[in-house]
Short mmCIF file of C-alpha atoms and ligand atoms in Angstrom, two decimals:
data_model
loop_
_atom_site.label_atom_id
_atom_site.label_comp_id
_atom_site.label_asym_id
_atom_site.label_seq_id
_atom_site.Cartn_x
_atom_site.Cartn_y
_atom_site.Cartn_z
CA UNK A 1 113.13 108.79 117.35
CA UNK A 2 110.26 110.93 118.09
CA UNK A 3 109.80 111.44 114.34
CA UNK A 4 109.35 107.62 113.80
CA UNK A 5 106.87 107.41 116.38
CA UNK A 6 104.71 109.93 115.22
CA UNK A 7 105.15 108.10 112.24
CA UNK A 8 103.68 104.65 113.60
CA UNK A 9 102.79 104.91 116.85
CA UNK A 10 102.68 101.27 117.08
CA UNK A 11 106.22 101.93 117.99
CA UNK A 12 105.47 102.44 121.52
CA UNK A 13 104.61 98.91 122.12
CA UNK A 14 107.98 98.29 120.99
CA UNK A 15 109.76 100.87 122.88
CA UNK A 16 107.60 99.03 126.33
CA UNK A 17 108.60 95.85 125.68
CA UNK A 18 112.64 96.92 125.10
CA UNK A 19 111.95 98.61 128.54
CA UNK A 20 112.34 101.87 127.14
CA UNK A 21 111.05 105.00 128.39
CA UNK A 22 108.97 107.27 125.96
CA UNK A 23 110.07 110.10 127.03
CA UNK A 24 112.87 109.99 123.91
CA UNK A 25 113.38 113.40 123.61
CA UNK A 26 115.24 114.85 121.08
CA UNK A 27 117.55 111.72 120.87
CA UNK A 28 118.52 109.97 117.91
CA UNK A 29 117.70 106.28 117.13
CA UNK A 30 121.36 105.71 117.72
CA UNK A 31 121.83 107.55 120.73
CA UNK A 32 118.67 105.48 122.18
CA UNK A 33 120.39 102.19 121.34
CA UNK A 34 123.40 103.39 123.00
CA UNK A 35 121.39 104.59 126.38
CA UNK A 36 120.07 101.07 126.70
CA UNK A 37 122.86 98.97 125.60
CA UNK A 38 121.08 97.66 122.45
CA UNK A 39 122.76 96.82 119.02
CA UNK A 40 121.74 99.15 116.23
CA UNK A 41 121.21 95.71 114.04
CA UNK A 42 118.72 94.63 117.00
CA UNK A 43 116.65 97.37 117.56
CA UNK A 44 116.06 98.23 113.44
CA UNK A 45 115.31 94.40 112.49
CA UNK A 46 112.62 94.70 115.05
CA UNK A 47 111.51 97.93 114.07
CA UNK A 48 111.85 97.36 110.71
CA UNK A 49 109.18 94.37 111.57
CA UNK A 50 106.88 97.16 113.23
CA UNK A 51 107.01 99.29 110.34
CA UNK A 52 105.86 96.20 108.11
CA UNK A 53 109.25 95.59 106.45
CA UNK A 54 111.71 93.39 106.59
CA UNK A 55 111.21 89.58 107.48
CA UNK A 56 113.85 89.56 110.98
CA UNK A 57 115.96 86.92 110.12
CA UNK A 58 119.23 85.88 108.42
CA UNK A 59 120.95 88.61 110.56
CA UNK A 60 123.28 87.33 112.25
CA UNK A 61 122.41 88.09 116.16
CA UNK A 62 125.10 87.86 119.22
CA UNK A 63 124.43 86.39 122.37
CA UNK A 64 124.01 89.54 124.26
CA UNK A 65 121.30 90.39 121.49
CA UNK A 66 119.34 86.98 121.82
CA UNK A 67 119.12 87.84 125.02
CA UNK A 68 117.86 90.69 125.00
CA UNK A 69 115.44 89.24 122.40
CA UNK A 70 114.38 87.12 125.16
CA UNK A 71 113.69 89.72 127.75
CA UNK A 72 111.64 91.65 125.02
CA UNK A 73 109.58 88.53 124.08
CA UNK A 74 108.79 88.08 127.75
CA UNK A 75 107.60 91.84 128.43
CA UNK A 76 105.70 91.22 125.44
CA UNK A 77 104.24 88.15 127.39
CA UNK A 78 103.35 90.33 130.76
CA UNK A 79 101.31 93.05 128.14
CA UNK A 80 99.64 89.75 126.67
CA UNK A 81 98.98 88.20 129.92
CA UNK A 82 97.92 91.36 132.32
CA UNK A 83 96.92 94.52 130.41
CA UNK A 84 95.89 93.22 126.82
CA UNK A 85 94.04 89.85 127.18
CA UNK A 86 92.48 91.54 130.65
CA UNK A 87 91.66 94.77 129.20
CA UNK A 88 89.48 92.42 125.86
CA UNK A 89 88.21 90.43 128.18
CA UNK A 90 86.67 93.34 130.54
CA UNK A 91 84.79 94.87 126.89
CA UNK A 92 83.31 91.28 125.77
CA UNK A 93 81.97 90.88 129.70
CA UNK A 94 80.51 94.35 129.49
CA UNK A 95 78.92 93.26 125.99
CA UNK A 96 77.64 90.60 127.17
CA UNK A 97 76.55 92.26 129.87
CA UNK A 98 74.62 94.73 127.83
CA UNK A 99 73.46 92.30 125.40
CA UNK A 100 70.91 89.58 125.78
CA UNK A 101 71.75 87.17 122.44
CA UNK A 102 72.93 84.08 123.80
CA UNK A 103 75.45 84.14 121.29
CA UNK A 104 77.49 86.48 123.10
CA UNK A 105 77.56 83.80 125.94
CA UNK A 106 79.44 81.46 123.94
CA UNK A 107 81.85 83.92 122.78
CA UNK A 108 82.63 84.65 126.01
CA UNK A 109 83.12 81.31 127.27
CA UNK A 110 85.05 81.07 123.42
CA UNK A 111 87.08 83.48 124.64
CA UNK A 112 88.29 82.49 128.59
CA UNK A 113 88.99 79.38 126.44
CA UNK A 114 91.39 81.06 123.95
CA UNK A 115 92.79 83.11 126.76
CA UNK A 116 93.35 80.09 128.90
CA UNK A 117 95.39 78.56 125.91
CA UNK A 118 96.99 81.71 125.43
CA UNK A 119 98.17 82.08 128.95
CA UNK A 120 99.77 78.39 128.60
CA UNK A 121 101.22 78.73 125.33
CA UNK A 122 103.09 82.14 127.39
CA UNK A 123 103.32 79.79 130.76
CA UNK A 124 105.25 77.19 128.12
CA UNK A 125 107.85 79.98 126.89
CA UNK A 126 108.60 81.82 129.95
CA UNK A 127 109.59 78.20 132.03
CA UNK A 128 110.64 75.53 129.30
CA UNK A 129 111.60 77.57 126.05
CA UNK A 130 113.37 80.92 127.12
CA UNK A 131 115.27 79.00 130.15
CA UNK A 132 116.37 76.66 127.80
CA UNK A 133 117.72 79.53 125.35
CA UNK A 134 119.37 81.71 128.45
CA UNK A 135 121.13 78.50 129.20
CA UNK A 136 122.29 77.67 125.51
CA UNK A 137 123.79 81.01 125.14
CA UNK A 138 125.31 80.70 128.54
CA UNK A 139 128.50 79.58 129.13
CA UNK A 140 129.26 75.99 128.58
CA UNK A 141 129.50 74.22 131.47
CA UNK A 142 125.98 73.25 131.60
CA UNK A 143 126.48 71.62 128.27
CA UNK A 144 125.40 67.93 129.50
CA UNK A 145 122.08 69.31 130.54
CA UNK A 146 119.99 71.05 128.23
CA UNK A 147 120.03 67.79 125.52
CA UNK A 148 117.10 67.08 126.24
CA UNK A 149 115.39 69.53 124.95
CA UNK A 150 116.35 71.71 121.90
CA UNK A 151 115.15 74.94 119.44
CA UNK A 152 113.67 72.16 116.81
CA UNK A 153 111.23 70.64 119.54
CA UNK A 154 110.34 74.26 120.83
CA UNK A 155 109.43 75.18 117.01
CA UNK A 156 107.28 71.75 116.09
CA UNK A 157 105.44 72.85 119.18
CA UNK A 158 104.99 76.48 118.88
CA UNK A 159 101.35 76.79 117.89
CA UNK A 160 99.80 79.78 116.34
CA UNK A 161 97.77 81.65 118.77
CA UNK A 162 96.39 84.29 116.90
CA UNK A 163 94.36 82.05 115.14
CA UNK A 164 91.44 81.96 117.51
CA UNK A 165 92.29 86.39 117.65
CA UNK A 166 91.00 85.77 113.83
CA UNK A 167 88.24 83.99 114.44
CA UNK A 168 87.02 85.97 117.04
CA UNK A 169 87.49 89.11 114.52
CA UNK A 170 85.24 87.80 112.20
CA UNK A 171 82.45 86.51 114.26
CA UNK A 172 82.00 90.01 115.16
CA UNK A 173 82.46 91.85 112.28
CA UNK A 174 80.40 89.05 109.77
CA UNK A 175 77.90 86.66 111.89
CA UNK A 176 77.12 87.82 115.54
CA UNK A 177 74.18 90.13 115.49
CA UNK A 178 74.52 93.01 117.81
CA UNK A 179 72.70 96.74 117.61
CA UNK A 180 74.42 99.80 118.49
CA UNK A 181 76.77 99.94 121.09
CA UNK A 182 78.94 101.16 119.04
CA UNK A 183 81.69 102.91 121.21
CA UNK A 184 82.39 99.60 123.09
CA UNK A 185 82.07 97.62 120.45
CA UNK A 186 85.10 100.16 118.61
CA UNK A 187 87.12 99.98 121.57
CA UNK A 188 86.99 95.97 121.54
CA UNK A 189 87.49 96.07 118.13
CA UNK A 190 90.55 98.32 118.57
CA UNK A 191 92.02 96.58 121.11
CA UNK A 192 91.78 93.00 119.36
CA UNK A 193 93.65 94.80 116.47
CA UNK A 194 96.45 96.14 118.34
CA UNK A 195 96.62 92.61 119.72
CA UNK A 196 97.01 90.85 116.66
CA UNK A 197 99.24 93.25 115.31
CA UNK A 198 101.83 93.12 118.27
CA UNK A 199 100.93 89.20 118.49
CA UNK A 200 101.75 88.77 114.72
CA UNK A 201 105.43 90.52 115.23
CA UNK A 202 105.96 88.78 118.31
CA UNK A 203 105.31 85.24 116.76
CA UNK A 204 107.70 86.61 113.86
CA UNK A 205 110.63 87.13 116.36
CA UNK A 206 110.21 83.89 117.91
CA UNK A 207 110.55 82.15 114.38
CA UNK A 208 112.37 84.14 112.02
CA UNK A 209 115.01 85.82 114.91
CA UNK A 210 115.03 83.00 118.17
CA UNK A 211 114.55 79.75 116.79
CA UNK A 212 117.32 79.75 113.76
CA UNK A 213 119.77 81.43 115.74
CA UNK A 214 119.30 78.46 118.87
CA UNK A 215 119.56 76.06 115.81
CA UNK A 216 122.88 77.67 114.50
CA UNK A 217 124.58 77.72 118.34
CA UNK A 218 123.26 74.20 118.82
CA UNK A 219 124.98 73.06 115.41
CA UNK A 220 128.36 75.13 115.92
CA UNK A 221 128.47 73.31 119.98
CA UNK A 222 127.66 69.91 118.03
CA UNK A 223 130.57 69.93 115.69
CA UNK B 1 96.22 100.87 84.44
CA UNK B 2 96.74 97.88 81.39
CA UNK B 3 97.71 94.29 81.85
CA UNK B 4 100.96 94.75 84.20
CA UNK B 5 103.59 92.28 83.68
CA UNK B 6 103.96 89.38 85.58
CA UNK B 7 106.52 88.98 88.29
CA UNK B 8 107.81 85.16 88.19
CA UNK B 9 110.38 83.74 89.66
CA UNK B 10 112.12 80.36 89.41
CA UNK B 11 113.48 78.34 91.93
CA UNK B 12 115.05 75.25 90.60
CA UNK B 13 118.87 74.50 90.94
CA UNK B 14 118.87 72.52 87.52
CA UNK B 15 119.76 75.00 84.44
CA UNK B 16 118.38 72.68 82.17
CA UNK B 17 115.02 72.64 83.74
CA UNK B 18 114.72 76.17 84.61
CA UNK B 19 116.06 77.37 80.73
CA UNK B 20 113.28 75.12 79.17
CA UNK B 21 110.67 76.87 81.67
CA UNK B 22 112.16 80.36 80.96
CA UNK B 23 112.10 79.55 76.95
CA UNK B 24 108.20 78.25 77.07
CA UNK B 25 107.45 81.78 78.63
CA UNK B 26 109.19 83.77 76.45
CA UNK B 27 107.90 82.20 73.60
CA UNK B 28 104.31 82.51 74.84
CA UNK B 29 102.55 85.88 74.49
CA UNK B 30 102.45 86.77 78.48
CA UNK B 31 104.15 89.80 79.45
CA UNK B 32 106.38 88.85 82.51
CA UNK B 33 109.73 89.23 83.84
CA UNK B 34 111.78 86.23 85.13
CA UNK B 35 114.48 85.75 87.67
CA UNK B 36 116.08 82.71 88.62
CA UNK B 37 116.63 81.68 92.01
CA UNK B 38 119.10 78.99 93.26
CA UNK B 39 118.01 78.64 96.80
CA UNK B 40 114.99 79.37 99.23
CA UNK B 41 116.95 82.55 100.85
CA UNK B 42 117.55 83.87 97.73
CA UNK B 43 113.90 84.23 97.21
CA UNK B 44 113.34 85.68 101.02
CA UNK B 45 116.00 88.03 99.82
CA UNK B 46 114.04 89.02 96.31
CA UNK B 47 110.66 89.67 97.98
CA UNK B 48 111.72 91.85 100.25
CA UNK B 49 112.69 94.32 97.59
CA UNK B 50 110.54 93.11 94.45
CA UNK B 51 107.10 92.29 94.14
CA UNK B 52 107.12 88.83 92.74
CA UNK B 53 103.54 87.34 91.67
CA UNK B 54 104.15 83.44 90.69
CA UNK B 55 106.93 81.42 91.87
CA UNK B 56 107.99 78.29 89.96
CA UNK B 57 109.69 75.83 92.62
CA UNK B 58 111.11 72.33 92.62
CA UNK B 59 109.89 71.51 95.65
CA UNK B 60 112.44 69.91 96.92
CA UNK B 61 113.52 73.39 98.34
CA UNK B 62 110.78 73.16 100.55
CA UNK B 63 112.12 70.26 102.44
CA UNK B 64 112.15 70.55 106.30
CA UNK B 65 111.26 74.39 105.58
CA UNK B 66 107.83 74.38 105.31
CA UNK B 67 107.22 76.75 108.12
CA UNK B 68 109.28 79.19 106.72
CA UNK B 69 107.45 78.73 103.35
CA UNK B 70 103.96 79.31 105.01
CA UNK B 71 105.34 82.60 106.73
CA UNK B 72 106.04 83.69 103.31
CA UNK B 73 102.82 82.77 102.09
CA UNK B 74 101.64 84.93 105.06
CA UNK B 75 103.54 88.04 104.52
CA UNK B 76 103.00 88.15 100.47
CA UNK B 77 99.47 86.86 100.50
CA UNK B 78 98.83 87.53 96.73
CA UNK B 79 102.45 85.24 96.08
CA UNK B 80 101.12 82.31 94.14
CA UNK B 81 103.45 79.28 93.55
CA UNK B 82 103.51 76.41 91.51
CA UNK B 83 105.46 73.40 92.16
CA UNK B 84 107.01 71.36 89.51
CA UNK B 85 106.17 67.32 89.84
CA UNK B 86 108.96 65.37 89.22
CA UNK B 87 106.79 62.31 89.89
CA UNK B 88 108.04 61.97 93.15
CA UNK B 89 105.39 63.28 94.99
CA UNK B 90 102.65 61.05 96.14
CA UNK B 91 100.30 63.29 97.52
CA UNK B 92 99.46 67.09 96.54
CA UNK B 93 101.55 69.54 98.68
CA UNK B 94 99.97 71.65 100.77
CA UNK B 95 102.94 74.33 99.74
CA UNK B 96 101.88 74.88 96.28
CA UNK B 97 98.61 76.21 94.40
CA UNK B 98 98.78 74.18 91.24
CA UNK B 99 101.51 71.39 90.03
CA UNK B 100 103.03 70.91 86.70
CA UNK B 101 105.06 67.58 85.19
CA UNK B 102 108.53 67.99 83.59
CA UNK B 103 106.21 66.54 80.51
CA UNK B 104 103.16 68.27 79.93
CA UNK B 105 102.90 70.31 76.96
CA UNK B 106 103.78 74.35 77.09
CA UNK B 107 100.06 74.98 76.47
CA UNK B 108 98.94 73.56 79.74
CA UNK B 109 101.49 75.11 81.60
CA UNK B 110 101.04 78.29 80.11
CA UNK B 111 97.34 77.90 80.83
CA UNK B 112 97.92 76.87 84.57
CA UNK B 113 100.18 79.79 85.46
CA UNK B 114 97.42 82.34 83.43
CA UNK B 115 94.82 80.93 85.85
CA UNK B 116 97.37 81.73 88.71
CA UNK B 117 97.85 85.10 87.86
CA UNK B 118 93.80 85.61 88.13
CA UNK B 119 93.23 84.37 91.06
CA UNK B 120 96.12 86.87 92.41
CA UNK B 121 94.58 89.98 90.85
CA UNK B 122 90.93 88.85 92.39
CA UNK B 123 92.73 87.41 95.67
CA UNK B 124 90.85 89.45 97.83
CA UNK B 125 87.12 89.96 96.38
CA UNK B 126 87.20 85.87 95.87
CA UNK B 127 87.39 85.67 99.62
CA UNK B 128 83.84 87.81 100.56
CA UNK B 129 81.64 87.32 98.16
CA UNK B 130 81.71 83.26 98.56
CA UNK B 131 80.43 83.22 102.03
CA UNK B 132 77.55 80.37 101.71
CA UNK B 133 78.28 77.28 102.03
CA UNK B 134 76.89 74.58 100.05
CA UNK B 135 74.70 72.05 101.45
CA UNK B 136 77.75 69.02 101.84
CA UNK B 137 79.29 71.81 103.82
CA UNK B 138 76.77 72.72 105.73
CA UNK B 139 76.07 69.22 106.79
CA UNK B 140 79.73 68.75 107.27
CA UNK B 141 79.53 71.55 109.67
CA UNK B 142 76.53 70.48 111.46
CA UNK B 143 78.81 66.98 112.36
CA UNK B 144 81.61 69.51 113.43
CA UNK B 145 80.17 71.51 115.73
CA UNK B 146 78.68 68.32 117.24
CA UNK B 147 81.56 67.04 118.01
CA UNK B 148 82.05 64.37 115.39
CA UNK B 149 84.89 62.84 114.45
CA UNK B 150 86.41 63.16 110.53
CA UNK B 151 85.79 59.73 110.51
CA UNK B 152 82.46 59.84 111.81
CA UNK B 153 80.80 62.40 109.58
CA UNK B 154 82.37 60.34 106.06
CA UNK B 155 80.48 57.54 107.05
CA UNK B 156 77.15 59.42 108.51
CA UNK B 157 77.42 61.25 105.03
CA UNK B 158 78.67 58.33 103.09
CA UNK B 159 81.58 60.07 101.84
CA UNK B 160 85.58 59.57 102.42
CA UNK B 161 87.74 61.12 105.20
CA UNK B 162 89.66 63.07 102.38
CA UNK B 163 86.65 64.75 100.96
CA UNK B 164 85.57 65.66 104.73
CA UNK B 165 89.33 67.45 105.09
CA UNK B 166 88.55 69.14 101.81
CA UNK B 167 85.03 70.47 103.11
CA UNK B 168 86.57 71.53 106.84
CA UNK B 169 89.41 73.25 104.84
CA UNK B 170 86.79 75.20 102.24
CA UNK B 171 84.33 75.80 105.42
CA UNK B 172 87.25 77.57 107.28
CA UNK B 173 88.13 79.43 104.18
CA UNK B 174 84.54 80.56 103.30
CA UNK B 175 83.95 81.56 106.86
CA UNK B 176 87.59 82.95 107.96
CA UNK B 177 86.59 81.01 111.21
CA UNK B 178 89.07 77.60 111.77
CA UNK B 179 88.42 76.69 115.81
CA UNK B 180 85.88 73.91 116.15
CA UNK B 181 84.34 75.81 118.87
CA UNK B 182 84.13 79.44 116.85
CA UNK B 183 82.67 77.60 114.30
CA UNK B 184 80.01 76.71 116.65
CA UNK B 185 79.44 80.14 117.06
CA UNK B 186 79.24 80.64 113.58
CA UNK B 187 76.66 77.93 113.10
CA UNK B 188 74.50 79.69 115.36
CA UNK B 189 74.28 82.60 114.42
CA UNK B 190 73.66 81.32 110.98
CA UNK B 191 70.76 79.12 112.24
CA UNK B 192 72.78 76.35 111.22
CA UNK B 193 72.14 74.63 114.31
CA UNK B 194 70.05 75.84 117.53
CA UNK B 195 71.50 77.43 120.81
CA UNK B 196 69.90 75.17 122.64
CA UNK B 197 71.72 72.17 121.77
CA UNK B 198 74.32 73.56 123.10
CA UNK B 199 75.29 73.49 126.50
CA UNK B 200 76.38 76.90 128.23
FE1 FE2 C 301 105.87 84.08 123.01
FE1 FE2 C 302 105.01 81.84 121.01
#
């Protein structure tokens, strides 16, 4: 596993949201799968999306796997919500900060906006979607309950947040004037990319992995 | 590196249809390889191993799957497709690049999916390169970033609500900015419209 880390070190943020410790040593890929009670097919069609291949899907996933899908997408929420949002946040105050163009204002208040959506889009998940999917891959007994709500609604309502990441990219590398700088302006930039690349995967999972498999249990409990 | 050969695919459940579309390309001059497809996962399937440039769809297969359909767009962003019109389609899909009938002539299908293999190969320069806007566009945004409504800025400009969508849609594209308020950002710092208008 260390191997494939060195390879993409984008792995880590993969390894922290399974709530795995990076400390791999010398262990396999399997033998890490069996240490934290993950399927093989889990843990590759999600690092298979890290490494840029593979679409997630099709698979098909059991119950104990969804999940665990589900506790990953929520650690993935907690590094949105307190370290990466926070951490972009802190640069564009200190640019601002450093900066008198008024433009940098409104990208500030641009971007408490975005991160206010952001934090209900997450807010949404974590107490209306994911309770609904522990539930429907519970046991049965709560059957009568959870109709009103199901995986088609949470998909025609799961908006794209990384759109406003984009924009925010290319206001600053195309139309806002700013002069040197240039180490905070790197580490903003590097941090907005590491957030659109883990934000990209994670909206992939919730699509391609979560959402079809809720709609296959919810037709196979219908029939 | 010469011409390459063109990756197309076919996605249409009638053999009749897709022989007649196989036969006008093998008859033409263009260099390409064809696979047929019978369903949408069959094509998810294909691109994740082969590199597939045009795809000819009935679009029918895109029923009730669009998102799925604009996540591939997303992941292959130099996959063009064009959608074959069996007349049942009232308004232009949002899914496809281009649109052919069942009855226009091989030369004008040829010619559309020639076009479509361009604008792959110059996919990404077309995007820089095109950054001004054009007056309608600019005035378009000005309305935008003042809050007007569609409808508002067709009749301030005279124009219809459709050709509005179409200049919001080319403004976003031209830009790479899509919020209403980063576009206001953009419009200042283009001089499009002062900061002081603006409220802080
Ligand atoms: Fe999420
Ligand atoms: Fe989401």
């Amino acid at each position: 596993m260390a191997d494939l880390i060195d390879g993409n070190p984008y792995l880590l943020l993969m390894l922290q949201h399974f709530n795995i410790d990076f400390r791999v040593s010398d262990r396999t890929l399997l033998q890490l799968c069996h240490q934290y009670g993950i399927s093989e097919r889990l843990f590759l069609s999600i690092a298979n999306l890290y490494n840029g291949s593979g679409t997630g899907g099709e698979q098909p996933f059991t119950r104990k796997d969804l999940l665990q899908v589900i506790d990953f997408l929520k650690s993935s929420h907690n590094y949105y919500r307190f370290d990466k949002y926070p951490q972009i946040s802190a640069y564009i105050r200190q640019l601002q900060e450093n900066h008198p163009e008024k433009e940098l204002k409104l990208l500030e208040k641009f971007f408490n906006e975005y991160f206010t959506e952001v934090r209900e889009h997450l807010d949404y998940e974590d107490e209306v979607a994911f309770p609904y999917f522990i539930t429907l891959l519970g046991d049965d007994k709560y059957k009568n309950d959870r109709q009103v709500y199901s995986s088609r609604e949470y998909s025609d309502h799961h908006t794209d947040i990384e759109l406003k990441l984009k924009d925010l990219k290319n206001l600053l590398l195309k139309y806002i004037t700013i002069d040197n700088d240039l180490d905070l302006r790197r580490k903003l930039f590097m941090s907005l990319y590491e957030l659109e690349f883990d934000l990209y995967i994670h909206s992939l999972i919730e699509e391609t992995i979560l959402i079809p498999s809720g709609v296959d249990i919810e037709r196979e409990q219908n029939e | 590196m010469n011409k390459s050969t063109l990756h197309i695919a076919i996605l249409e459940s009638s053999k009749i249809i897709c022989e007649g579309i196989q036969a006008i390309l093998y008859q033409s001059d263009m260099d390409c390889r064809i696979r047929r497809l019978g369903t949408l996962d069959e094509l998810i399937e294909l691109l994740e191993s082969n590199p597939v440039d045009i795809l000819i769809a009935n679009p029918l297969q895109f029923v009730n799957r669009e998102k799925e359909i604009r996540k591939i767009r997303k992941s292959y962003p130099s996959l063009s497709i064009a959608g074959i019109d069996f007349g049942m389609m009232h308004k232009p899909s949002t899914l496809t690049d281009v649109t052919f009938t069942l009855y226009d002539s091989s030369e004008h299908i040829l010619h559309l999916l020639l076009k479509l293999d361009k604008k792959s190969q110059s996919h990404s320069n077309e995007k820089e390169g095109e950054e001004n806007l054009t007056r309608r566009e600019v005035e378009v945004l000005t309305g935008l970033v003042n809050g007007m409504l569609n409808k508002e800025i067709a009749d301030a400009l005279n124009i219809s609500i459709h050709t509005v969508v179409r200049h919001r849609k080319n403004i976003a594209m031209k830009t790479g900015i899509r919020s209403q308020s980063g576009l206001t950002i953009y419009a200042i710092s283009k001089k499009i419209i002062s900061i002081e208008d603006i409220d802080l």
